[in-house]
Amino acid sequence: MQAKLIFWQALTPVHPGTGQDSSSVIDLPVAREAATGFPVIPASSLKGVLRDGRGMDAEDESEAALAARKVFGFAGRKKKKDSGEEEDISQAAELTLTDARVLFLPVRSYAGTFAFITCPLVLERLNRDLKALGLPGLQSPIPTPQQTEALLAQETEIVHNGQVILEDIDLTAQREGAEALIQELGQMVFDPEAAYFQRRFALVSNDVFSYFCEMGLEIIARVQLNPAQKTVEEGPWYEEAIPAETVFSCFAIGKSGFEELNRPYLQLGGQASVGRGLLRRLGGSQ
Amino acid sequence: MYKLAFGRWRESLKDAVWLEATTKTPLAIGLGNASPIENGLAIHHTYGVPYLPGSALKGLLRRVAERFGLSEQEKAVLLGEGPDPKQKKQGNAAYLVYWDGWLELACTQPFQFDVITVHHREYYGKKGAVWPTDFDDPNPVAFLSVRPGVKFWIPITCPAQDAQDWPYKAAEMLAWGLENLGLGGKTNAGYGYFTCDFGKSAEEEAREREESAKLLESLTPEIEKIQNSGSANKALQIARQLREKPAGVRKPILERLKQQLVSKNLWKEDKEYTKLIDKLLKDIKGGCK
């Protein structure tokens, strides 16, 4: 058994929809973790896109189909060639994927365009999972920011008059205490673009992070026009999306099939035909 | 920062058909979006730059498809089709992906102030219950629009490997729509019209490479003559010759020239040839100034 930590970064907004009305102003919300409310890409979305329909036909005996069934599993029966009897050819997948959780959320910032925020809860969970899977955890301590504080790198771009102004929340800029952690995260996820990340990183309290997960996602208004009259036929309806730049972390666990993850780009989630859900893979070859 | 993001995005979609659309008239898209001023504009959530939403492009293509009288099957491929409960059909998703159109990198000031003046507020507000008269107070509403001459890059892809002429077809139709039907709001008042340019085809690129190789061969002896500050002005002459050549043709030659200058320690920021070569290398063709 082997485990790998993998990072994905959204290049366009991602809509891992729930298909359910949230009975709020948002008609099409994104998937969220039940307990934390943080947005998430369900492992099934990720797995479905990686599999891309391979080996789903029970009659298909080609090498590629067998290999895909070994890695991604299969449930079904097929008729034997000689006797016509049905046999069960179900098998479990050798590769397990976990939900891709938000690691860094981009939030609009008054200075520096946007900030990558995360919170101790997210990092502690990552640490816990790394250890549980026998992987090395983060070396640096995870400091706890005050409610009104943002811990930043020494060299940062997101400070305005001693404050970090994220959407409508003002936090006090604090450049001490998290330098080692920020360096380590930058190296781990973004190398060789670490500076791009470090300059706009902010460690905020769990509550502030929760607030932005709830309120800070991208909301896109859509309408459908009548092609002849150019008047609104349907809508507006409101879709939520996890904004471009968001970094997700997920684990791949298993015996084989890790090479399936070696692709630089993926497109997943809803509204794909209007360009949502382009992800790039980052680092993660631990 | 946007430069890096744009580069990553371009790289990730390198197999796409690229449409380069430049605004010919002001563009007002996403007027209904929430905004601190009264009317919105489609602004990228993360980067704060104007963009063309993929959904708007796809919607425009739907109008073009109706206009051209495309068959149901063709529309199903280009746009997908909704479920039809009567015939128990599930519908299908579109086979193509219409990505958001991103703002050209070289563009630094895409916005302009704009104003709509409502002359008959009561008449519109009460849906015609009050007559419009000449005594009404005009009510100017300021808003931002994208000014003319701003370029956007629109990629279209098709995930199916064996249907690569579809994105070309879609791009052609979309170009027609952008030029003739307009995108976004207020198209009847002349807003939202573009001029379009196709990204280069593979053939064209091959031709440019060939021309470039020939030219480089003929200029190499000249370039190699540049040995010291006395002969450095030759670099300026060569660069000037290349000014009119397409970017794809001149780039390898300019790079060779730069390499020669650097190796002889003649690449200095304040020299005129350095500035010209740098400028030509950056290739800000078609972008806004």
PDB file of C-alpha atoms in Angstrom, chain B residues 91-213:
ATOM      1  CA  GLY B  91     -30.756  15.207 -23.881  1.00  0.00           C
ATOM      2  CA  ASN B  92     -27.011  15.504 -24.077  1.00  0.00           C
ATOM      3  CA  ALA B  93     -24.306  17.928 -23.142  1.00  0.00           C
ATOM      4  CA  ALA B  94     -22.524  19.947 -25.796  1.00  0.00           C
ATOM      5  CA  TYR B  95     -19.514  18.265 -27.364  1.00  0.00           C
ATOM      6  CA  LEU B  96     -17.502  21.455 -27.394  1.00  0.00           C
ATOM      7  CA  VAL B  97     -16.134  23.609 -24.619  1.00  0.00           C
ATOM      8  CA  TYR B  98     -16.477  27.390 -24.880  1.00  0.00           C
ATOM      9  CA  TRP B  99     -13.902  28.758 -22.487  1.00  0.00           C
ATOM     10  CA  ASP B 100     -14.070  32.252 -21.089  1.00  0.00           C
ATOM     11  CA  GLY B 101     -12.380  34.830 -23.301  1.00  0.00           C
ATOM     12  CA  TRP B 102      -9.421  36.297 -21.414  1.00  0.00           C
ATOM     13  CA  LEU B 103      -8.066  39.799 -21.732  1.00  0.00           C
ATOM     14  CA  GLU B 104      -4.929  40.328 -23.791  1.00  0.00           C
ATOM     15  CA  LEU B 105      -1.858  40.527 -21.601  1.00  0.00           C
ATOM     16  CA  ALA B 106      -0.486  43.773 -23.019  1.00  0.00           C
ATOM     17  CA  CYS B 107      -3.663  45.657 -22.246  1.00  0.00           C
ATOM     18  CA  THR B 108      -3.269  47.992 -19.290  1.00  0.00           C
ATOM     19  CA  GLN B 109      -6.367  50.167 -19.461  1.00  0.00           C
ATOM     20  CA  PRO B 110      -9.389  48.302 -20.798  1.00  0.00           C
ATOM     21  CA  PHE B 111     -12.096  50.427 -19.151  1.00  0.00           C
ATOM     22  CA  GLN B 112     -13.819  53.642 -20.040  1.00  0.00           C
ATOM     23  CA  PHE B 113     -16.441  55.730 -18.282  1.00  0.00           C
ATOM     24  CA  ASP B 114     -19.776  55.526 -19.931  1.00  0.00           C
ATOM     25  CA  VAL B 115     -23.209  56.893 -19.279  1.00  0.00           C
ATOM     26  CA  ILE B 116     -26.785  55.937 -20.045  1.00  0.00           C
ATOM     27  CA  THR B 117     -29.312  58.689 -19.640  1.00  0.00           C
ATOM     28  CA  VAL B 118     -32.815  57.595 -18.920  1.00  0.00           C
ATOM     29  CA  HIS B 119     -35.164  60.300 -20.156  1.00  0.00           C
ATOM     30  CA  HIS B 120     -38.484  58.869 -19.109  1.00  0.00           C
ATOM     31  CA  ARG B 121     -37.919  57.221 -15.778  1.00  0.00           C
ATOM     32  CA  GLU B 122     -41.571  57.152 -14.695  1.00  0.00           C
ATOM     33  CA  TYR B 123     -42.692  55.714 -18.003  1.00  0.00           C
ATOM     34  CA  TYR B 124     -40.238  52.821 -17.838  1.00  0.00           C
ATOM     35  CA  GLY B 125     -40.456  52.343 -14.075  1.00  0.00           C
ATOM     36  CA  LYS B 126     -44.236  52.037 -14.122  1.00  0.00           C
ATOM     37  CA  LYS B 127     -44.246  49.969 -17.300  1.00  0.00           C
ATOM     38  CA  GLY B 128     -46.080  52.514 -19.395  1.00  0.00           C
ATOM     39  CA  ALA B 129     -48.730  53.517 -16.835  1.00  0.00           C
ATOM     40  CA  VAL B 130     -47.482  57.108 -17.008  1.00  0.00           C
ATOM     41  CA  TRP B 131     -47.026  58.826 -20.362  1.00  0.00           C
ATOM     42  CA  PRO B 132     -43.518  59.858 -21.398  1.00  0.00           C
ATOM     43  CA  THR B 133     -43.388  63.611 -21.816  1.00  0.00           C
ATOM     44  CA  ASP B 134     -40.786  66.240 -22.599  1.00  0.00           C
ATOM     45  CA  PHE B 135     -41.035  67.524 -19.037  1.00  0.00           C
ATOM     46  CA  ASP B 136     -39.467  64.413 -17.474  1.00  0.00           C
ATOM     47  CA  ASP B 137     -36.133  64.835 -15.743  1.00  0.00           C
ATOM     48  CA  PRO B 138     -33.332  62.990 -17.485  1.00  0.00           C
ATOM     49  CA  ASN B 139     -31.495  60.650 -15.142  1.00  0.00           C
ATOM     50  CA  PRO B 140     -27.884  60.004 -16.152  1.00  0.00           C
ATOM     51  CA  VAL B 141     -26.483  56.688 -14.924  1.00  0.00           C
ATOM     52  CA  ALA B 142     -22.706  56.314 -14.975  1.00  0.00           C
ATOM     53  CA  PHE B 143     -21.186  52.908 -15.633  1.00  0.00           C
ATOM     54  CA  LEU B 144     -18.021  51.308 -16.860  1.00  0.00           C
ATOM     55  CA  SER B 145     -17.678  49.668 -20.226  1.00  0.00           C
ATOM     56  CA  VAL B 146     -14.808  48.032 -22.063  1.00  0.00           C
ATOM     57  CA  ARG B 147     -13.430  50.496 -24.569  1.00  0.00           C
ATOM     58  CA  PRO B 148     -12.917  49.790 -28.276  1.00  0.00           C
ATOM     59  CA  GLY B 149      -9.580  48.281 -29.324  1.00  0.00           C
ATOM     60  CA  VAL B 150      -9.297  45.780 -26.486  1.00  0.00           C
ATOM     61  CA  LYS B 151      -8.347  42.256 -27.420  1.00  0.00           C
ATOM     62  CA  PHE B 152      -9.647  39.029 -25.878  1.00  0.00           C
ATOM     63  CA  TRP B 153      -8.425  35.488 -26.456  1.00  0.00           C
ATOM     64  CA  ILE B 154     -11.165  32.919 -26.886  1.00  0.00           C
ATOM     65  CA  PRO B 155     -10.250  29.221 -26.927  1.00  0.00           C
ATOM     66  CA  ILE B 156     -12.645  26.529 -28.093  1.00  0.00           C
ATOM     67  CA  THR B 157     -11.840  22.874 -27.584  1.00  0.00           C
ATOM     68  CA  CYS B 158     -13.400  19.545 -28.335  1.00  0.00           C
ATOM     69  CA  PRO B 159     -12.479  16.700 -25.971  1.00  0.00           C
ATOM     70  CA  ALA B 160     -13.252  14.049 -28.609  1.00  0.00           C
ATOM     71  CA  GLN B 161     -10.043  13.352 -30.521  1.00  0.00           C
ATOM     72  CA  ASP B 162     -11.701  12.460 -33.825  1.00  0.00           C
ATOM     73  CA  ALA B 163     -13.807  15.584 -34.280  1.00  0.00           C
ATOM     74  CA  GLN B 164     -11.256  18.336 -34.415  1.00  0.00           C
ATOM     75  CA  ASP B 165     -12.894  20.271 -37.259  1.00  0.00           C
ATOM     76  CA  TRP B 166     -15.897  21.094 -35.067  1.00  0.00           C
ATOM     77  CA  PRO B 167     -14.110  23.675 -32.964  1.00  0.00           C
ATOM     78  CA  TYR B 168     -12.996  25.408 -36.183  1.00  0.00           C
ATOM     79  CA  LYS B 169     -16.550  25.487 -37.408  1.00  0.00           C
ATOM     80  CA  ALA B 170     -17.728  26.842 -34.073  1.00  0.00           C
ATOM     81  CA  ALA B 171     -14.991  29.473 -34.056  1.00  0.00           C
ATOM     82  CA  GLU B 172     -15.935  30.631 -37.540  1.00  0.00           C
ATOM     83  CA  MET B 173     -19.557  30.941 -36.598  1.00  0.00           C
ATOM     84  CA  LEU B 174     -18.706  32.658 -33.353  1.00  0.00           C
ATOM     85  CA  ALA B 175     -16.508  35.139 -35.229  1.00  0.00           C
ATOM     86  CA  TRP B 176     -19.410  35.915 -37.521  1.00  0.00           C
ATOM     87  CA  GLY B 177     -21.640  36.445 -34.501  1.00  0.00           C
ATOM     88  CA  LEU B 178     -19.125  38.699 -32.739  1.00  0.00           C
ATOM     89  CA  GLU B 179     -18.748  40.793 -35.882  1.00  0.00           C
ATOM     90  CA  ASN B 180     -22.391  40.997 -36.911  1.00  0.00           C
ATOM     91  CA  LEU B 181     -24.689  40.287 -33.987  1.00  0.00           C
ATOM     92  CA  GLY B 182     -22.676  41.685 -31.098  1.00  0.00           C
ATOM     93  CA  LEU B 183     -22.091  40.361 -27.594  1.00  0.00           C
ATOM     94  CA  GLY B 184     -23.444  41.527 -24.265  1.00  0.00           C
ATOM     95  CA  GLY B 185     -25.887  44.321 -23.602  1.00  0.00           C
ATOM     96  CA  LYS B 186     -27.032  47.287 -25.678  1.00  0.00           C
ATOM     97  CA  THR B 187     -26.150  45.721 -29.024  1.00  0.00           C
ATOM     98  CA  ASN B 188     -28.943  47.745 -30.591  1.00  0.00           C
ATOM     99  CA  ALA B 189     -27.146  50.891 -29.511  1.00  0.00           C
ATOM    100  CA  GLY B 190     -23.961  49.732 -31.199  1.00  0.00           C
ATOM    101  CA  TYR B 191     -22.307  48.111 -28.205  1.00  0.00           C
ATOM    102  CA  GLY B 192     -20.505  44.786 -28.251  1.00  0.00           C
ATOM    103  CA  TYR B 193     -19.219  44.474 -31.811  1.00  0.00           C
ATOM    104  CA  PHE B 194     -15.799  42.939 -32.485  1.00  0.00           C
ATOM    105  CA  THR B 195     -13.296  42.315 -35.219  1.00  0.00           C
ATOM    106  CA  CYS B 196     -11.990  38.790 -35.168  1.00  0.00           C
ATOM    107  CA  ASP B 197      -8.765  37.145 -36.103  1.00  0.00           C
ATOM    108  CA  PHE B 198      -7.980  33.492 -36.089  1.00  0.00           C
ATOM    109  CA  GLY B 199      -5.048  32.147 -34.236  1.00  0.00           C
ATOM    110  CA  LYS B 200      -2.543  30.906 -36.778  1.00  0.00           C
ATOM    111  CA  SER B 201      -3.161  27.584 -38.441  1.00  0.00           C
ATOM    112  CA  ALA B 202      -0.446  24.957 -38.429  1.00  0.00           C
ATOM    113  CA  GLU B 203       0.183  25.546 -42.152  1.00  0.00           C
ATOM    114  CA  GLU B 204       0.729  29.231 -41.708  1.00  0.00           C
ATOM    115  CA  GLU B 205       3.126  28.582 -38.866  1.00  0.00           C
ATOM    116  CA  ALA B 206       5.144  26.189 -41.024  1.00  0.00           C
ATOM    117  CA  ARG B 207       5.359  28.810 -43.770  1.00  0.00           C
ATOM    118  CA  GLU B 208       6.564  31.409 -41.297  1.00  0.00           C
ATOM    119  CA  ARG B 209       9.151  29.052 -39.898  1.00  0.00           C
ATOM    120  CA  GLU B 210      10.490  28.425 -43.373  1.00  0.00           C
ATOM    121  CA  GLU B 211      10.679  32.111 -44.227  1.00  0.00           C
ATOM    122  CA  SER B 212      12.346  32.773 -40.930  1.00  0.00           C
ATOM    123  CA  ALA B 213      14.972  30.062 -41.450  1.00  0.00           C
TER     124      ALA B 213
END
